[in-house]
mmCIF file of C-alpha atoms and ligand atoms in Angstrom:
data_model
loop_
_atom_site.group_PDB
_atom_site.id
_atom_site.type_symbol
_atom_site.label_atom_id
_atom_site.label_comp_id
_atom_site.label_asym_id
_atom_site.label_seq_id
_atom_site.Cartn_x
_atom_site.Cartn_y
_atom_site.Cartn_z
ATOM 1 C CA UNK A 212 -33.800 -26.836 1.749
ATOM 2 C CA UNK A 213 -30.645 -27.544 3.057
ATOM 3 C CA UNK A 214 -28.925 -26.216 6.140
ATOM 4 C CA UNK A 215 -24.976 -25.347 6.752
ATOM 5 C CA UNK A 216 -23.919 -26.240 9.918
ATOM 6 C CA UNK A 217 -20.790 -25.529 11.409
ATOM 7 C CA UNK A 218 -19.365 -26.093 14.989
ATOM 8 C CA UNK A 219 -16.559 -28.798 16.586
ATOM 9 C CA UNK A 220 -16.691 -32.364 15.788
ATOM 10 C CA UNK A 221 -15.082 -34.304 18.942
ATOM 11 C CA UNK A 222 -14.324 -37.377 20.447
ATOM 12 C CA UNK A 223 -15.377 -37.101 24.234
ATOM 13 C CA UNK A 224 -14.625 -38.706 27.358
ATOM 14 C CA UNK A 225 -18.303 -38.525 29.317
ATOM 15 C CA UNK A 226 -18.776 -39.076 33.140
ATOM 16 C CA UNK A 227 -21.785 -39.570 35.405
ATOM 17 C CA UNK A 228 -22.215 -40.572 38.970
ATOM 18 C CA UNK A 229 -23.397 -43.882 37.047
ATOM 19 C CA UNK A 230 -21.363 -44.950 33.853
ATOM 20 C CA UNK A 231 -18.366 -43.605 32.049
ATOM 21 C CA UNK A 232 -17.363 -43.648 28.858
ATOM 22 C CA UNK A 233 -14.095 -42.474 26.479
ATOM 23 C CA UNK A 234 -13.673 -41.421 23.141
ATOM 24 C CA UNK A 235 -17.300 -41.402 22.387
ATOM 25 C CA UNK A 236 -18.529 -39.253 18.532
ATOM 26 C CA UNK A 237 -19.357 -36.070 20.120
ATOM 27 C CA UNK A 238 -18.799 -32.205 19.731
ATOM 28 C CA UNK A 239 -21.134 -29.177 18.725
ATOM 29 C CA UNK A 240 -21.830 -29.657 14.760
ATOM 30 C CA UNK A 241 -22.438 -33.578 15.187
ATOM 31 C CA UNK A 242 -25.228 -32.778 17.895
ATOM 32 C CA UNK A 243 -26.487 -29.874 15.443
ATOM 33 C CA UNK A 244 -25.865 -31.910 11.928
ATOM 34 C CA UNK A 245 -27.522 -35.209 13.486
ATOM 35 C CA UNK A 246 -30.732 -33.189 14.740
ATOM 36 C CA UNK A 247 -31.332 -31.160 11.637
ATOM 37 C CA UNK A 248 -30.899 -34.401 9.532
ATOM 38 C CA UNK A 249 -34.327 -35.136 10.583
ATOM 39 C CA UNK A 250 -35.976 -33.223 8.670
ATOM 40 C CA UNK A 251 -33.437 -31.438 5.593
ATOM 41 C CA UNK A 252 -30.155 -31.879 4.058
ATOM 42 C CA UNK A 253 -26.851 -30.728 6.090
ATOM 43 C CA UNK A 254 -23.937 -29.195 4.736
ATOM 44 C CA UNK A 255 -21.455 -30.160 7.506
ATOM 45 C CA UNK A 256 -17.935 -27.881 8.048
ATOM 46 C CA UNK A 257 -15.691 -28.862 10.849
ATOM 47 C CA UNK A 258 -11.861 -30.578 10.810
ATOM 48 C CA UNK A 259 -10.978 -34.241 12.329
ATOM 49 C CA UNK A 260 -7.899 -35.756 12.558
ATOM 50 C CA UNK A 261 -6.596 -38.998 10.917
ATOM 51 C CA UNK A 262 -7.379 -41.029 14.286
ATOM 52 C CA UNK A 263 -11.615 -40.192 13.515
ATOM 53 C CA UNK A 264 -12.922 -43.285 12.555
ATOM 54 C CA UNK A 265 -14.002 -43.799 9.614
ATOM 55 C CA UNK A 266 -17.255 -45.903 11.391
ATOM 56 C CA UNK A 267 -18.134 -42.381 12.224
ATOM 57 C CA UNK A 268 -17.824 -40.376 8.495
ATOM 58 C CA UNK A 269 -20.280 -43.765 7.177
ATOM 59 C CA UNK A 270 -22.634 -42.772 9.948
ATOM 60 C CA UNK A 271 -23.433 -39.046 8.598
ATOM 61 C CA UNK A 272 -23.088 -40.141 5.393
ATOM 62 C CA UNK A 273 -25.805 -42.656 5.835
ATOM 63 C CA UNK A 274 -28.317 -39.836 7.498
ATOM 64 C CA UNK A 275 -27.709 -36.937 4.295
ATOM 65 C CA UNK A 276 -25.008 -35.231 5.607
ATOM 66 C CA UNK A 277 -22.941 -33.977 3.310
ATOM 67 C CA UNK A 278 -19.182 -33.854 4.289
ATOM 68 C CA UNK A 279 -17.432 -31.855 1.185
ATOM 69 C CA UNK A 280 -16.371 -29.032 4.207
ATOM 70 C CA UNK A 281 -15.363 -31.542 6.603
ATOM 71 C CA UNK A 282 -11.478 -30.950 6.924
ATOM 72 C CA UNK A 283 -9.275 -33.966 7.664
ATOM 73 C CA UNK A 284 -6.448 -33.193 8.448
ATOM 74 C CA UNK A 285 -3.102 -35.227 9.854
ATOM 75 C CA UNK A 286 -3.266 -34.995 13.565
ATOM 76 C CA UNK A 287 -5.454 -35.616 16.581
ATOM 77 C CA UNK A 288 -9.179 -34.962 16.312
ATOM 78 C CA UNK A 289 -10.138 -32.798 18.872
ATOM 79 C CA UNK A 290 -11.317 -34.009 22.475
ATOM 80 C CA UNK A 291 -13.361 -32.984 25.515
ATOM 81 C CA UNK A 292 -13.704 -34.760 28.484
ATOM 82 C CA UNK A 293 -16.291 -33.751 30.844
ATOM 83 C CA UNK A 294 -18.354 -34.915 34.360
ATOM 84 C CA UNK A 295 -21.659 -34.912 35.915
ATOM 85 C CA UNK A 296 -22.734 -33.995 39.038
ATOM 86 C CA UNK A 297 -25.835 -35.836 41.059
ATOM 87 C CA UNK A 298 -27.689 -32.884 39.570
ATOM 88 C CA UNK A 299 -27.293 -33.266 35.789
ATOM 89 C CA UNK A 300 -27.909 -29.653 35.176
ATOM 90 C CA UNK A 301 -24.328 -29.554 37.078
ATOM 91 C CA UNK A 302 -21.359 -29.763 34.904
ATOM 92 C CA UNK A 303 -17.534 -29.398 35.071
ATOM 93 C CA UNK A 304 -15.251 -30.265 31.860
ATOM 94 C CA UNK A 305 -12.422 -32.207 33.285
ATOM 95 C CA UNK A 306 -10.230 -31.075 30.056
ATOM 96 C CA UNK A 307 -9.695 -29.874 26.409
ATOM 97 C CA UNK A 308 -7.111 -30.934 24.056
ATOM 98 C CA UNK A 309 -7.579 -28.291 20.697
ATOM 99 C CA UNK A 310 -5.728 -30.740 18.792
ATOM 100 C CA UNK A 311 -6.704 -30.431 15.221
ATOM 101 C CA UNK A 312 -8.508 -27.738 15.746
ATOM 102 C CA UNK A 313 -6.503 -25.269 16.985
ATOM 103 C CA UNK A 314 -5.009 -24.397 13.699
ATOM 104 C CA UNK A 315 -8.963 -24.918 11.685
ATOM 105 C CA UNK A 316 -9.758 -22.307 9.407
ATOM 106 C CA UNK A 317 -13.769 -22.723 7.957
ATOM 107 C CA UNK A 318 -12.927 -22.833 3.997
ATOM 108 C CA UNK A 319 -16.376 -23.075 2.256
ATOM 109 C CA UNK A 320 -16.557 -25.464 -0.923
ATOM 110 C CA UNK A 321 -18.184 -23.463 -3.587
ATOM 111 C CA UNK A 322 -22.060 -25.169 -3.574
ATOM 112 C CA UNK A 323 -21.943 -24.296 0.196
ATOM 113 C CA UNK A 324 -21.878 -20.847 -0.002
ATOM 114 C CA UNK A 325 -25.205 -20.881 -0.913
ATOM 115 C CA UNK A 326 -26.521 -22.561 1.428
ATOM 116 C CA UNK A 327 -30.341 -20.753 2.606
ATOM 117 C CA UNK A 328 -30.446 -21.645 6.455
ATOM 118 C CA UNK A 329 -26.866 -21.344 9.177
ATOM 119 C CA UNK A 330 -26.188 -22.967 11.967
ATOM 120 C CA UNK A 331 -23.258 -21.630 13.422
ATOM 121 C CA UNK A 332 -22.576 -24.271 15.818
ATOM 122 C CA UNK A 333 -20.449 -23.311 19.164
ATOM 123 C CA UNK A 334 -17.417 -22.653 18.140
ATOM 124 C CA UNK A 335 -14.791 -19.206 18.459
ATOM 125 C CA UNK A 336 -17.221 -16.053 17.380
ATOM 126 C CA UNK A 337 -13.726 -15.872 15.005
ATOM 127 C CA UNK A 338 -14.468 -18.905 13.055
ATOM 128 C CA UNK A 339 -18.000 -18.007 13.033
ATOM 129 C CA UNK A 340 -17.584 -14.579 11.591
ATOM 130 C CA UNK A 341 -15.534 -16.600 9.299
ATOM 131 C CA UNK A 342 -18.366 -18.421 7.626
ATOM 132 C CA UNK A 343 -20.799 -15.767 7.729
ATOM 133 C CA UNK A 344 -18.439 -13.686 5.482
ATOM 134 C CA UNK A 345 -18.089 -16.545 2.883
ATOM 135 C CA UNK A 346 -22.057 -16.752 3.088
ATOM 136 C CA UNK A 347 -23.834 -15.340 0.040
ATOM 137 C CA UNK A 348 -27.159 -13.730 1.736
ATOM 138 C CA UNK A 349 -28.360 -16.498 3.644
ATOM 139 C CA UNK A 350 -32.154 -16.673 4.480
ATOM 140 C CA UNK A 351 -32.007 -16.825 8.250
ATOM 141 C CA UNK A 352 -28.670 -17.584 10.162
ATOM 142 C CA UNK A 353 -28.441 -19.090 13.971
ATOM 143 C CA UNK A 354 -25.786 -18.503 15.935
ATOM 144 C CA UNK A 355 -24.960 -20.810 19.489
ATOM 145 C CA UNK A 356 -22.215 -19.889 21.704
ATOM 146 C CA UNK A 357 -20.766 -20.809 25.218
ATOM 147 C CA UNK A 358 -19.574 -18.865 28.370
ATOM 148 C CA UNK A 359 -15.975 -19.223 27.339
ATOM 149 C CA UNK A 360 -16.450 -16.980 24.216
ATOM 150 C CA UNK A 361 -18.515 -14.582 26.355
ATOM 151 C CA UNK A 362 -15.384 -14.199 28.457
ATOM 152 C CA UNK A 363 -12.575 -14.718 26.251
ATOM 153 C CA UNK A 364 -14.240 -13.015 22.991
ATOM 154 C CA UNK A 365 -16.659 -10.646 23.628
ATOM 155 C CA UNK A 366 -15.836 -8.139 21.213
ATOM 156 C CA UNK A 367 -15.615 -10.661 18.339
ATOM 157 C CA UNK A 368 -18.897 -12.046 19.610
ATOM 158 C CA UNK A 369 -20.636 -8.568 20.096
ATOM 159 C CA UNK A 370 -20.060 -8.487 15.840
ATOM 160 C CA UNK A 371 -21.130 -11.217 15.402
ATOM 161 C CA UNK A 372 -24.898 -10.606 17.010
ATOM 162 C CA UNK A 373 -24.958 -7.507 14.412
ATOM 163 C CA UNK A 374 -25.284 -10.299 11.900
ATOM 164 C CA UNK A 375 -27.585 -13.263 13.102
ATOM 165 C CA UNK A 376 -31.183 -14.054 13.448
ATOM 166 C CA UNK A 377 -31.334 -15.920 16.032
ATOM 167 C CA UNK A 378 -29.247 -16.154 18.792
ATOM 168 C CA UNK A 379 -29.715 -19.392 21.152
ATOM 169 C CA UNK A 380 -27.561 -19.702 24.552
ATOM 170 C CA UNK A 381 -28.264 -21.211 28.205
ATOM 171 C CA UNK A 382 -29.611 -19.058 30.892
ATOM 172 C CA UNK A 383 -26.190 -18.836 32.794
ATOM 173 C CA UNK A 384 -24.748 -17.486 29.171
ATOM 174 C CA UNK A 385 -27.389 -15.079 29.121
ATOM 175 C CA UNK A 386 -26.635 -13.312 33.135
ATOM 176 C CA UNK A 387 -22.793 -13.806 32.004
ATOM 177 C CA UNK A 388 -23.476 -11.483 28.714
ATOM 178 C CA UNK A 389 -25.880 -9.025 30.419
ATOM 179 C CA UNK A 390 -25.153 -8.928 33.659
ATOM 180 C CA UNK A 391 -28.718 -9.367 34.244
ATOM 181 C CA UNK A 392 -30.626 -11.589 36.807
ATOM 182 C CA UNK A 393 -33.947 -11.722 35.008
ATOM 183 C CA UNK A 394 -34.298 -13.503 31.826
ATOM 184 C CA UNK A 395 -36.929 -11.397 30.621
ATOM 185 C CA UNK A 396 -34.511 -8.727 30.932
ATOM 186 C CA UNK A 397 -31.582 -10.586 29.627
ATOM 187 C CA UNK A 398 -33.559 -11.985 26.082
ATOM 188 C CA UNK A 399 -34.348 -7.763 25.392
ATOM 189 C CA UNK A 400 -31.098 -6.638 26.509
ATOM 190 C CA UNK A 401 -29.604 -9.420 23.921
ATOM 191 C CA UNK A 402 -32.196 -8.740 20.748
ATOM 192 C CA UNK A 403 -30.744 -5.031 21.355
ATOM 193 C CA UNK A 404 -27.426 -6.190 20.486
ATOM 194 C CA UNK A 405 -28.377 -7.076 16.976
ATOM 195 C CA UNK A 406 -30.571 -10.953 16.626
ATOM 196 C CA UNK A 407 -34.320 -10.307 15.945
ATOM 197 C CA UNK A 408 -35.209 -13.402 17.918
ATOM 198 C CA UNK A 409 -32.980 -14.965 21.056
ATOM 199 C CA UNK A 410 -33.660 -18.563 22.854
ATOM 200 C CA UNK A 411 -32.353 -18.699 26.250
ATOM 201 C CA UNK A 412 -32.273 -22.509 27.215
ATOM 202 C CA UNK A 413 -32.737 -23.464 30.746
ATOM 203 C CA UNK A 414 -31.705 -27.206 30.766
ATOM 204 C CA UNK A 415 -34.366 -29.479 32.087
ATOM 205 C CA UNK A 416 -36.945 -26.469 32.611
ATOM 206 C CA UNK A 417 -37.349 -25.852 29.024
ATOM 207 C CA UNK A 418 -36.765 -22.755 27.052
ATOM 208 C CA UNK A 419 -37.876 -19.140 26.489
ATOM 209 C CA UNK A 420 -37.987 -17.428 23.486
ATOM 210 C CA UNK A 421 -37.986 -13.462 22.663
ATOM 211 C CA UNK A 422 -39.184 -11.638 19.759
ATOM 212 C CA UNK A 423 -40.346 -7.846 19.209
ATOM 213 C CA UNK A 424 -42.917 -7.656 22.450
ATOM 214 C CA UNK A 425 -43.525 -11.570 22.166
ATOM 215 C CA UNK A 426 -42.634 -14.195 24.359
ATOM 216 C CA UNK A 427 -43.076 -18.160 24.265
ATOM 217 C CA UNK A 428 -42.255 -20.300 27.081
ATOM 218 C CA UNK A 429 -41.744 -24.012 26.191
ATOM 219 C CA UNK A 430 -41.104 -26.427 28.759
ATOM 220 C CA UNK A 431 -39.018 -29.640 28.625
ATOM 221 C CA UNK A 432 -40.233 -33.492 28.196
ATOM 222 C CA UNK A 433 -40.122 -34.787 31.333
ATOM 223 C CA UNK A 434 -38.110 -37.631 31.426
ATOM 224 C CA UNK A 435 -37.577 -40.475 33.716
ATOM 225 C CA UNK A 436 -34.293 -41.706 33.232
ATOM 226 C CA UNK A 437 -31.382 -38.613 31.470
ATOM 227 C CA UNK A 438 -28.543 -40.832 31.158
ATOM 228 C CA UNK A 439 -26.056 -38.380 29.172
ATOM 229 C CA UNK A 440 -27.083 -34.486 28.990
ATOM 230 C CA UNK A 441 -23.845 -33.561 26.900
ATOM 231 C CA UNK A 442 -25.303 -32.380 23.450
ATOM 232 C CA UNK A 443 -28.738 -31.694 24.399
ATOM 233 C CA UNK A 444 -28.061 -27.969 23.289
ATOM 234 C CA UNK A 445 -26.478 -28.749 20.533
ATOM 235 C CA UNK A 446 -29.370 -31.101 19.560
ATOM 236 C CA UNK A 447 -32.208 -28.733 20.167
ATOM 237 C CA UNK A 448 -30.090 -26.097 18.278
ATOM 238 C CA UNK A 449 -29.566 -28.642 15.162
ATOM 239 C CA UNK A 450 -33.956 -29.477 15.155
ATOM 240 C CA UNK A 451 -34.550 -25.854 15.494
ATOM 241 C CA UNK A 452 -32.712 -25.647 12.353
ATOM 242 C CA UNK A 453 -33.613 -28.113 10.457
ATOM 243 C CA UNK A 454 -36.864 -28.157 10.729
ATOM 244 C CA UNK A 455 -37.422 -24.584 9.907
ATOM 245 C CA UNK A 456 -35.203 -25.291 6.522
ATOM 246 C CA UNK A 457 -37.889 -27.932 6.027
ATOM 247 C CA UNK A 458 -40.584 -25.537 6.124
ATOM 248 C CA UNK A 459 -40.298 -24.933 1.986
ATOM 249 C CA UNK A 460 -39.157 -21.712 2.156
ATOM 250 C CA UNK A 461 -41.491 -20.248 4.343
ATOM 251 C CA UNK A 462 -40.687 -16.640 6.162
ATOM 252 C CA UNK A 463 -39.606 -17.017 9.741
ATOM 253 C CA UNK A 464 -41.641 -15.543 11.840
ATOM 254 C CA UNK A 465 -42.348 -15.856 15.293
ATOM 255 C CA UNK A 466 -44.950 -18.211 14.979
ATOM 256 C CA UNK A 467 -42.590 -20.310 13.116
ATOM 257 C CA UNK A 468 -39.659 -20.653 15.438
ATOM 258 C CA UNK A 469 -42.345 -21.478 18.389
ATOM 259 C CA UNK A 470 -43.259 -24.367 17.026
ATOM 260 C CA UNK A 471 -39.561 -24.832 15.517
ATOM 261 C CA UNK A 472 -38.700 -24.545 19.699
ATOM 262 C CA UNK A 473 -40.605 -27.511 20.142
ATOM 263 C CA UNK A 474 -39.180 -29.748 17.537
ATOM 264 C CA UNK A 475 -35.825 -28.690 18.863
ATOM 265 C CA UNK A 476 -36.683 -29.253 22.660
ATOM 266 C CA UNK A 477 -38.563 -32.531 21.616
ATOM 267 C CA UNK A 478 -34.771 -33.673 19.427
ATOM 268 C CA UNK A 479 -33.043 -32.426 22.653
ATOM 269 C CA UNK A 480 -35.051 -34.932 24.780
ATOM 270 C CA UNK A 481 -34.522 -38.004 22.724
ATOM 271 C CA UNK A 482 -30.612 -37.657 22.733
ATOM 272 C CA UNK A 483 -30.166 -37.549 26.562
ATOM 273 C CA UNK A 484 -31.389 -40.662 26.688
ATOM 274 C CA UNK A 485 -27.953 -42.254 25.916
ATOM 275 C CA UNK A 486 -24.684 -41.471 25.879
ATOM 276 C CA UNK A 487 -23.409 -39.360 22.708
ATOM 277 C CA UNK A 488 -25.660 -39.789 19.643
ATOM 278 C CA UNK A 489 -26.917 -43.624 20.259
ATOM 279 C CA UNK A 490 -30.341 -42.889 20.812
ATOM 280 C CA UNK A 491 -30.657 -40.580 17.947
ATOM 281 C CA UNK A 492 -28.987 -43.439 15.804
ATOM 282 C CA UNK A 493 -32.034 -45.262 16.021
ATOM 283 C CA UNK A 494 -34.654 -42.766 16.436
ATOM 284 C CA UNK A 495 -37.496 -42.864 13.829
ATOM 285 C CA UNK A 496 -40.125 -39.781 12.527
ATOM 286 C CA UNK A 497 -42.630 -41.692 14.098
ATOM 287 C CA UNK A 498 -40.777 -41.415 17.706
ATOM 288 C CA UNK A 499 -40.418 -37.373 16.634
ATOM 289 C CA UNK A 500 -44.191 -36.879 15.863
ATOM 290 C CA UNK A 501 -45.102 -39.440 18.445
ATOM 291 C CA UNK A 502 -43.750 -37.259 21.209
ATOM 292 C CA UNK A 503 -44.541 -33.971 19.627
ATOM 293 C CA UNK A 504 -48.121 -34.751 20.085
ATOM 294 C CA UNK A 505 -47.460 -36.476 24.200
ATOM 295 C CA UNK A 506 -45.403 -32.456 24.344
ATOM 296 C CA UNK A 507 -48.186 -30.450 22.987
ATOM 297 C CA UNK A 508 -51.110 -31.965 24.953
ATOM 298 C CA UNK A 509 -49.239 -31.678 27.868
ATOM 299 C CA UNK A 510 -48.726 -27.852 27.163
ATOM 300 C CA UNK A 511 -52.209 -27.123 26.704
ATOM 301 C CA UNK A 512 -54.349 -24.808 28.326
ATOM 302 C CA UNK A 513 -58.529 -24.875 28.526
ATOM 303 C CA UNK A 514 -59.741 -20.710 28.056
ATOM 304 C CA UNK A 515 -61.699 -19.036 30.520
ATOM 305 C CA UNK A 516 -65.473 -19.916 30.664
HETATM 306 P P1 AMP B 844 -23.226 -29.048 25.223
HETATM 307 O O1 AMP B 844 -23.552 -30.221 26.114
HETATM 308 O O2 AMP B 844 -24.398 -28.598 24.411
HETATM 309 O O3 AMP B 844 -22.535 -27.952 25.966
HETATM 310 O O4 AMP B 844 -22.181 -29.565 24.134
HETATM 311 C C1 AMP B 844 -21.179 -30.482 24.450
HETATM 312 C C2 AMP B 844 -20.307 -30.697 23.234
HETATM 313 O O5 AMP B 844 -19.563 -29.512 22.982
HETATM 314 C C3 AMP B 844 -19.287 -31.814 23.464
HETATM 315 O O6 AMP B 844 -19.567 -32.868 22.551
HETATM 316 C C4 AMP B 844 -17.928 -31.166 23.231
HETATM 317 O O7 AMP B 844 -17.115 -31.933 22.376
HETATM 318 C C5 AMP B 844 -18.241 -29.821 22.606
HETATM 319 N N1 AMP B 844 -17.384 -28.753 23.137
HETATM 320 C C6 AMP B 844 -16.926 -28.605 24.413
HETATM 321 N N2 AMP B 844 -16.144 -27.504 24.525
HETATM 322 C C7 AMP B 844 -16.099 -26.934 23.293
HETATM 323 C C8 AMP B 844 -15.434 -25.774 22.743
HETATM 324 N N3 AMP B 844 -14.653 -24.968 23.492
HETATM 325 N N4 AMP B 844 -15.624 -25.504 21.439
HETATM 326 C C9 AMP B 844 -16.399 -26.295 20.689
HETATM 327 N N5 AMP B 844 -17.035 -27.396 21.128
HETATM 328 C C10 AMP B 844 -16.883 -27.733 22.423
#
């Protein structure tokens, strides 16, 4: 089943203590639309500009995603520039120009509305609310969001929790929106809000997950060399997704998204090895189940005697 994915699509400016590089495909919906096209179809909404090159529309093309929302408009395509610290969890966007985006409003083309499984990509909690009230009764909708919402629009993203599934955001997101310092805490304090299930990510320790009195703690692939972090969210978000769409319909249940937490986290760990989406360019189902299996071995417990 397909998945509608929505978020920023960007051209980025990425620097490490070890390489830069400019104008790089980036921004929250091609992370997402790339990782879900793993496993189901993507309905992809976002705007460009007429500098996006057209290299870049072939390459989602080429991997089922379907561009009929995809906006391009005359203008710049919107860009983020951002830096790396020694420690990679350590980030600080050097700048932001909205460009095209600034004036994007998410218009759904009819066969989207449809659409069973949503991926609201991070992007405004406006725009997001936007989609959700073109949606027609989606299955099971998954929100993402960032700290600037939390402080910028918190009331708009307060309404939007009343309405999602799943909400996923990083650990620093999750103190920021509760004012909590334990994550157990923070994941109840959030499912209160509205979303039956909440994943808070913590970077390169992995990622928790809440339900009603259930918890599942999923650790990262530990990696030798994490050349570009930027996306890895975005990435896990976008497996999550697809994968569960994949899953012919099935109900979500907790169960479910565990392993659909793995398949994200093991999407997330492929794509920092390379700058923007290069690694996933090449990446084969074979890699996916390969390290799936290296993931769940490694996870294992033996029981008590
Ligand atoms: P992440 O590393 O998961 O935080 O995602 C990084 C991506 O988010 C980059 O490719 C950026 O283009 C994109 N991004 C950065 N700031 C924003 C924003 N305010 N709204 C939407 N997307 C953004």
């Amino acid at each position: 089943m397909p998945v509608l994915i929505v978020g920023s699509i960007a051209l980025d400016t990425v620097k490490t203590p070890f390489e830069e590089h400019a104008d790089l495909l980036g921004g929250s919906a091609s992370y997402s639309a790339l990782g879900a096209s793993f496993f189901s179809p993507v309905n992809l909404v976002g705007v460009v500009g007429d500098d996006f090159p057209p290299a870049h529309i072939e390459f989602f093309q080429s991997r089922e995603i379907d561009l009929a929302g995809m906006q391009r408009v005359p203008g710049k395509t919107f860009r983020w520039s951002g830096e790396y610290m020694l420690d990679m969890n350590v980030r600080e966007t050097r700048s932001v120009e909205l460009n095209v985006f600034e004036h994007f409003t998410p218009r759904l083309p009819v066969g989207y509305k449809e659409t069973p499984y949503v991926l609201l990509a991070n992007i405004g909690p406006d725009l997001q609310n936007h989609v959700l009230d073109q949606m027609q009764r989606p299955r099971f909708i998954i929100a993402d969001t960032m700290d600037l919402w939390i402080k910028i629009a918190r009331e708009e993203l307060l309404r939007l929790l009343t309405r999602v599934d799943l909400l996923i955001l990083n650990d620093s997101e999750a103190r920021l929106l509760t004012e909590e310092t334990s994550l157990v805490k923070a994941g109840a304090k959030i499912r209160a809000l509205g979303p039956r299930y909440v994943v808070i990510k913590k970077g390169e320790h992995g990622a928790l997950l809440f339900s009603e009195g259930r918890f599942f703690s999923c650790g990262a692939y530990p990696l030798e060399d994490i050349h570009d972090p930027t996306g890895a969210g975005d990435t896990f978000a976008g497996g999550l997704a697809g994968w569960l769409a994949a899953q012919d319909g099935k109900e979500v249940t907790f169960d479910l998204l565990r392993q659909a937490v793995v398949f994200g986290s093991v999407l997330a760990s492929f794509n920092v090895e390379a700058f923007s989406l290069t690694r996933l360019r090449t990446l084969t189902q074979n890699d996916i189940d390969a390290r799936y299996e290296g993931f769940r071995l490694m996870q294992q417990f033996e029981l008590l005697d």
